[in-house]
mmCIF file of C-alpha atoms in Angstrom:
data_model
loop_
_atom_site.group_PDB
_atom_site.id
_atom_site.type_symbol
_atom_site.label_atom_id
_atom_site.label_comp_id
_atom_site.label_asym_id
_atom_site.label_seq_id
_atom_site.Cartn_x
_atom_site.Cartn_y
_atom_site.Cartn_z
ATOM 1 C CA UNK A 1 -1.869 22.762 13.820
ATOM 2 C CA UNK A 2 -4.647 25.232 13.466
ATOM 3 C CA UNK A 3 -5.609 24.264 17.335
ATOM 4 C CA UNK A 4 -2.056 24.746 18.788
ATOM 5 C CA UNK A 5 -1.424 27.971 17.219
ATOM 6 C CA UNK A 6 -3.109 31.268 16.565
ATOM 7 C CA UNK A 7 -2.564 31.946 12.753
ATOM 8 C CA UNK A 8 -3.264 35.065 11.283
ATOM 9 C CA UNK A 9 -6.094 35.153 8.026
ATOM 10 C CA UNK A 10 -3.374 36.127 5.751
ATOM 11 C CA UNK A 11 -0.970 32.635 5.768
ATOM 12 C CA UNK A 12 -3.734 30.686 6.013
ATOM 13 C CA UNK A 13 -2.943 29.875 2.790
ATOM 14 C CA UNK A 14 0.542 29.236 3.268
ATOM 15 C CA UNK A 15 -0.579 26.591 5.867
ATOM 16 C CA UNK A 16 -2.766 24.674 3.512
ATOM 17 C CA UNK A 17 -0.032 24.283 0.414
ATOM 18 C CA UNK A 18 2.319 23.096 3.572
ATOM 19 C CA UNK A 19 -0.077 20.658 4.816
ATOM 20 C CA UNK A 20 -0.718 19.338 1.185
ATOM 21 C CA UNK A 21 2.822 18.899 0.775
ATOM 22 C CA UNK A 22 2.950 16.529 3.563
ATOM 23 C CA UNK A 23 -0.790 14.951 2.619
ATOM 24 C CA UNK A 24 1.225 14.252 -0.523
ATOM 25 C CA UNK A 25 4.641 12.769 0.789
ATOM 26 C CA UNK A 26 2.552 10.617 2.590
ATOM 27 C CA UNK A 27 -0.157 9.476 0.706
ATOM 28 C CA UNK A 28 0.768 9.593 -2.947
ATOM 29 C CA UNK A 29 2.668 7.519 -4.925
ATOM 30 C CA UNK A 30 4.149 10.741 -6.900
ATOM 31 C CA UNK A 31 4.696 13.331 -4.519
ATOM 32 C CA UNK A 32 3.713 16.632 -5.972
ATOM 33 C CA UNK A 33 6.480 18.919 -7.264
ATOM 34 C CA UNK A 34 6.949 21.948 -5.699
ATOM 35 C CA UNK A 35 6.317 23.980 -8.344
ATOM 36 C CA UNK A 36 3.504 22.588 -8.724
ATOM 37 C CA UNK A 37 2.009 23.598 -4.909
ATOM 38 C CA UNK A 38 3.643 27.542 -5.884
ATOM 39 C CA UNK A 39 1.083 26.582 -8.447
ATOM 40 C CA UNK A 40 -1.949 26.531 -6.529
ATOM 41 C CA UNK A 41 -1.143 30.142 -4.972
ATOM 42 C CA UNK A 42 -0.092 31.343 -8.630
ATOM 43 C CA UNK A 43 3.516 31.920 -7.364
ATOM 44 C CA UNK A 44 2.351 34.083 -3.957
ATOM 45 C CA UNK A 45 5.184 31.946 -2.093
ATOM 46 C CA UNK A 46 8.700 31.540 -2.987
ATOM 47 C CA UNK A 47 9.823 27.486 -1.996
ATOM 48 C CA UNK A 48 11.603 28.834 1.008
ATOM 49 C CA UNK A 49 8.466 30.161 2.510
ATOM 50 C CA UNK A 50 6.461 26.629 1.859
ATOM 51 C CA UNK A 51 9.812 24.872 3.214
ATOM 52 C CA UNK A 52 9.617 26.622 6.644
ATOM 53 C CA UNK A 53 5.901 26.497 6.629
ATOM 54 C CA UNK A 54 6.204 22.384 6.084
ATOM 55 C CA UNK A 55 9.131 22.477 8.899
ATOM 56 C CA UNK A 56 6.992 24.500 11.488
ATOM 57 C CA UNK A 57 3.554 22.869 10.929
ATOM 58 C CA UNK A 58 5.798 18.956 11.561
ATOM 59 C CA UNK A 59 7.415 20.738 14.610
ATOM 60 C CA UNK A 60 4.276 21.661 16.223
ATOM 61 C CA UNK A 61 2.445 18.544 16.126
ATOM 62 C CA UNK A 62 5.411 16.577 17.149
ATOM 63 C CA UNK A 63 5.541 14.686 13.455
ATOM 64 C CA UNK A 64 2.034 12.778 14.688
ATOM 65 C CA UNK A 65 0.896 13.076 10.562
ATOM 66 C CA UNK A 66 -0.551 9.642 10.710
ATOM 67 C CA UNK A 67 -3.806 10.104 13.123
ATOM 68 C CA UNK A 68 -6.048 7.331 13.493
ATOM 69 C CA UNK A 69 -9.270 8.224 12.144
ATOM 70 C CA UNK A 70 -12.744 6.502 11.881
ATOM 71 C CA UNK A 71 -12.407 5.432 8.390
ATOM 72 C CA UNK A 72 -9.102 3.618 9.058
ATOM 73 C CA UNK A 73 -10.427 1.842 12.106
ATOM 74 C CA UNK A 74 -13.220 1.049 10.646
ATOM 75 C CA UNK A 75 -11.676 -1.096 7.979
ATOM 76 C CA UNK A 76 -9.477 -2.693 10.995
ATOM 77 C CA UNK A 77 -12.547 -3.863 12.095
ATOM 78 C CA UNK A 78 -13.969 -5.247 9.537
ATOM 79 C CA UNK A 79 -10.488 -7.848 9.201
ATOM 80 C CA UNK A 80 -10.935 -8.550 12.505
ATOM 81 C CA UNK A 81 -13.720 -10.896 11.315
ATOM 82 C CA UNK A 82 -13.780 -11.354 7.885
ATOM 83 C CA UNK A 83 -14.919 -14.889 8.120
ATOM 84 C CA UNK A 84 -18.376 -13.157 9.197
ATOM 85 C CA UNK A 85 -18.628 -10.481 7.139
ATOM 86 C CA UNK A 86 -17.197 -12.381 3.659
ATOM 87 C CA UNK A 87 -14.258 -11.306 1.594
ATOM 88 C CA UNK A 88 -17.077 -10.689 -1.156
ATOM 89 C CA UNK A 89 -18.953 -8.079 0.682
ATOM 90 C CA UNK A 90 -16.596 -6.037 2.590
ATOM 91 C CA UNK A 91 -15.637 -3.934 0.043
ATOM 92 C CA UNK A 92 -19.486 -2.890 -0.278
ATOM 93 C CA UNK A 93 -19.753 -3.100 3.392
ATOM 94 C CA UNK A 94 -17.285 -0.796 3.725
ATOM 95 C CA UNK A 95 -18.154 1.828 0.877
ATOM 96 C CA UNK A 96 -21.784 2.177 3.159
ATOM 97 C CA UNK A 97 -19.227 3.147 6.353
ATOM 98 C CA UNK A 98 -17.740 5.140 4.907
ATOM 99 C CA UNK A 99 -20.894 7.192 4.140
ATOM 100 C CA UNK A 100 -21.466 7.019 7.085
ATOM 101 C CA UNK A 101 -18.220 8.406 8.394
ATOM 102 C CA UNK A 102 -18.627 10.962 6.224
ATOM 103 C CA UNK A 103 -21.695 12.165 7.899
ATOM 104 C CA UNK A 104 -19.975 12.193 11.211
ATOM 105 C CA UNK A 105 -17.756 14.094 10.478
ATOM 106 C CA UNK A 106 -20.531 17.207 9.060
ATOM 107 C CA UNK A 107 -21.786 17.239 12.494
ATOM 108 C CA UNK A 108 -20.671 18.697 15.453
ATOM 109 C CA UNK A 109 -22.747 16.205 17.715
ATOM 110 C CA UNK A 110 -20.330 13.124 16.918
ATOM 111 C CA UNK A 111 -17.608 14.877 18.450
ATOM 112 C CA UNK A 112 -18.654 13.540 21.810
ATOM 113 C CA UNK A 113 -17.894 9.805 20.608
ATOM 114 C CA UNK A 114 -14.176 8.221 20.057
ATOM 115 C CA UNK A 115 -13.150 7.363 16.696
ATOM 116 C CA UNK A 116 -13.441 3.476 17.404
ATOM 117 C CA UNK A 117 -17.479 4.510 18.255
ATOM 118 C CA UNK A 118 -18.043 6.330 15.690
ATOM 119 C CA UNK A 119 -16.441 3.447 13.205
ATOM 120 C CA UNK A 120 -18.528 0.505 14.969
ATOM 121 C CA UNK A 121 -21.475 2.671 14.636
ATOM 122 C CA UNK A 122 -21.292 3.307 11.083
ATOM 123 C CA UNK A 123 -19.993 -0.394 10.359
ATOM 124 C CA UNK A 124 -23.904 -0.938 12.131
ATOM 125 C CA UNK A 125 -25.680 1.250 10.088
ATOM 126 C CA UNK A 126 -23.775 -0.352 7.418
ATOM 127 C CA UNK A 127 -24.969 -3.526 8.224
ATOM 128 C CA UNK A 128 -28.580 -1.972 8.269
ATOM 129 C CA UNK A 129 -28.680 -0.889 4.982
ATOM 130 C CA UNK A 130 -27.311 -4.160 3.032
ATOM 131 C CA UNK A 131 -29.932 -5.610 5.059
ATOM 132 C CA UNK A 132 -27.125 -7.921 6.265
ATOM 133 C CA UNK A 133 -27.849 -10.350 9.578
ATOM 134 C CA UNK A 134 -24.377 -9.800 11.323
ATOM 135 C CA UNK A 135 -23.566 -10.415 15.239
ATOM 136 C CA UNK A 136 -20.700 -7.564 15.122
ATOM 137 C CA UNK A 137 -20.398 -7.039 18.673
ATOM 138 C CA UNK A 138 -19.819 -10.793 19.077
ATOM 139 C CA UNK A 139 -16.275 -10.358 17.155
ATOM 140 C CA UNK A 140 -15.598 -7.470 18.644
ATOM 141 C CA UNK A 141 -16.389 -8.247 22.073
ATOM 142 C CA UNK A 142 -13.659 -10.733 21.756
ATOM 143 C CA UNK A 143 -11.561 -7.898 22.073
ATOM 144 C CA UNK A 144 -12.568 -6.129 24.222
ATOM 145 C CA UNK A 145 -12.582 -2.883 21.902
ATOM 146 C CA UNK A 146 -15.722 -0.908 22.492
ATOM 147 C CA UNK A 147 -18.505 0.089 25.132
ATOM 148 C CA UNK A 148 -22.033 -1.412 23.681
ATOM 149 C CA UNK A 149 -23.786 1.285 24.767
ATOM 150 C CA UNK A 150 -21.898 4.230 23.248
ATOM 151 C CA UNK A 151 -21.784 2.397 20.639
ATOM 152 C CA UNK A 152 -25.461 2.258 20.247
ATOM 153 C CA UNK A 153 -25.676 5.652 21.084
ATOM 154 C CA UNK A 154 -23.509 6.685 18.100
ATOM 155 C CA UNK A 155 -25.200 4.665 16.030
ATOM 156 C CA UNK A 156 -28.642 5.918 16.854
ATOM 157 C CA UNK A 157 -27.374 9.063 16.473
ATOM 158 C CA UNK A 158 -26.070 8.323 12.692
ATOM 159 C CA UNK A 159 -29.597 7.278 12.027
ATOM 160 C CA UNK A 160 -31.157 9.903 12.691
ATOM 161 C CA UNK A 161 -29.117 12.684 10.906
ATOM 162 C CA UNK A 162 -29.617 9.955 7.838
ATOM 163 C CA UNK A 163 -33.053 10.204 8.029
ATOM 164 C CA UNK A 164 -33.744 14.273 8.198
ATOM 165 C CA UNK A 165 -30.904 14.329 5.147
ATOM 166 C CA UNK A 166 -32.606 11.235 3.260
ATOM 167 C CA UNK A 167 -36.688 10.575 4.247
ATOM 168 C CA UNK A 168 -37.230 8.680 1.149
ATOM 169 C CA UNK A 169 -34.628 6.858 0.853
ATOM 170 C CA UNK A 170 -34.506 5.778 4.913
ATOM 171 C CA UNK A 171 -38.240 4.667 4.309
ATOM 172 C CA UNK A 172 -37.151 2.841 1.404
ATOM 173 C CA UNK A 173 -34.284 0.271 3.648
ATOM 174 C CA UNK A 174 -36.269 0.020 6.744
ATOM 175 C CA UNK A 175 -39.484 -0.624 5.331
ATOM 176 C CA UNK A 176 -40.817 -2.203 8.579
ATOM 177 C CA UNK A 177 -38.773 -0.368 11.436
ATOM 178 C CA UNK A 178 -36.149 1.916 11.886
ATOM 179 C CA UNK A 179 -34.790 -0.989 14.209
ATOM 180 C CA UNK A 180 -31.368 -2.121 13.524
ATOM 181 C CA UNK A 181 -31.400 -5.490 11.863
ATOM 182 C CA UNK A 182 -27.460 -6.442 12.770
ATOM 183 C CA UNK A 183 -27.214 -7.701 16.276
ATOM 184 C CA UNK A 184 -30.726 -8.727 15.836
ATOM 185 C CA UNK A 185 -30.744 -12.678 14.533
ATOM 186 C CA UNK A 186 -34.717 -12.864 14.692
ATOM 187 C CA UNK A 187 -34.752 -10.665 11.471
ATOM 188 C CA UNK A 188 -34.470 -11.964 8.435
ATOM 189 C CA UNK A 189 -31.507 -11.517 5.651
ATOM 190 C CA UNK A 190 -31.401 -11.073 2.180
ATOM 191 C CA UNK A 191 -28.745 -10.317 -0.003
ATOM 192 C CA UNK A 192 -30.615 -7.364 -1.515
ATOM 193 C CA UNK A 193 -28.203 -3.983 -1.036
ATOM 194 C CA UNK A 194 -29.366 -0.441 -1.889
ATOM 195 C CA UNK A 195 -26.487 1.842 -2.746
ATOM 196 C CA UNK A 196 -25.734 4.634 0.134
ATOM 197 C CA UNK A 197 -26.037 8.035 -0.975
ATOM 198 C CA UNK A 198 -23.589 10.544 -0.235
ATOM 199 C CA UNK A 199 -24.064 13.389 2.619
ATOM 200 C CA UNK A 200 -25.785 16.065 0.843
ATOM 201 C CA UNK A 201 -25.427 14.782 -2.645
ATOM 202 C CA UNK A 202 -29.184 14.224 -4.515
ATOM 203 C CA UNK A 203 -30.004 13.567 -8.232
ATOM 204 C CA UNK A 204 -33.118 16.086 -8.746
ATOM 205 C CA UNK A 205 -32.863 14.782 -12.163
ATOM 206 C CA UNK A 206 -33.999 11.688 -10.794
ATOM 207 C CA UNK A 207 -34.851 12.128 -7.727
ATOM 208 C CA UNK A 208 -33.050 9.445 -6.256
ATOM 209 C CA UNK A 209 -30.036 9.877 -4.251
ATOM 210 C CA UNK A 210 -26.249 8.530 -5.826
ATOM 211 C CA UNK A 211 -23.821 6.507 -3.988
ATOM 212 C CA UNK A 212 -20.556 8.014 -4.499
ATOM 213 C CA UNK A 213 -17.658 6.318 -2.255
ATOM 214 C CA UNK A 214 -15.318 8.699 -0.206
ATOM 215 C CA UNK A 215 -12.528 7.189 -1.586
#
């Protein structure tokens, strides 16, 4: 909406409780009252105003409220072979894309690559992490769903932005090399998986950084 039109500083507000609203409708098994989102301005808007808000915001991006993103495809991909991957893992597997996605979307450099890169990519670095031996390209392929090299690029890309946030920890899963280890079958794979941590997220209690899922 924001790109479309040129909103002034003051509803900006209004245009966030309007676009939770729908976030809500769509996503939540209990919408949220509307009383509730006068709530969150402490009664600035009367439900008329959030109404129209909610009716022009739908209007102007032609009700498309349901964009595919990188998470979503991401998980598309991995049920395209879940045979490979194993009904066991991808739930893991996935938590470390998302991560991933996550930083993707922090930086402005990913905005070169289309969402179906950027999910292979992380899905990669995924793969890299849990130390996991898996062709994914080979599945993929079969479709005929991504270009290998931008793929690559993206993924390269991922890596490096993980390593300037997280040293340690990137020295700690690629011990040897940097070098991915899926799409690679002359490395070897264990079974061994070291939680992901989140973009920007560090226990200095610890230091060690946590995994927490974007879910």
């Amino acid at each position: 909406y924001l790109s479309k039109v040129s909103t002034k500083k003051c509803i900006l507000q209004l245009v966030a409780l309007a676009a939770i609203f729908i976030a809500a409708k769509l996503h939540e098994q209990r919408p949220i009252e509307m009383q509730e989102i006068q709530s969150l301005a402490e009664g600035m808007y009367l439900e008329m105003d959030i109404r129209l808000m909610e009716c022009e915001l739908l209007h102007t991006v032609q009700w498309s409220i349901n964009p595919v993103t990188p998470h979503l495809l991401m998980r598309h991909f991995v049920v395209l072979a879940p045979d490979v991957v194993g009904l066991n893992t991808m739930e893991q597997l996935c938590t470390h894309a998302d991560a991933f996605l996550d930083i993707s979307l922090c930086e402005y450099e990913f905005v070169q690559f289309l969402p179906s890169v950027c999910s292979a990519a992380a899905l990669l670095c995924a793969l890299d992490t849990m130390k996991l031996n898996v062709s994914l390209f080979s599945e993929l392929s079969r479709y005929k769903l991504l270009d290998r090299e931008d793929v690559l690029q993206c993924k390269e890309l991922l890596l490096d932005v993980f390593k300037e946030s997280f040293p340690e920890y990137y020295r700690e899963v690629f011990l040897v090399s940097p070098d991915c280890i899926a799409d690679h079958p002359t490395n070897t794979s264990t079974n061994e998986s070291i939680p992901i941590p989140t973009y920007g997220i560090v226990d200095n209690e610890n230091k060690n950084p946590n995994m927490i899922s974007s879910k």
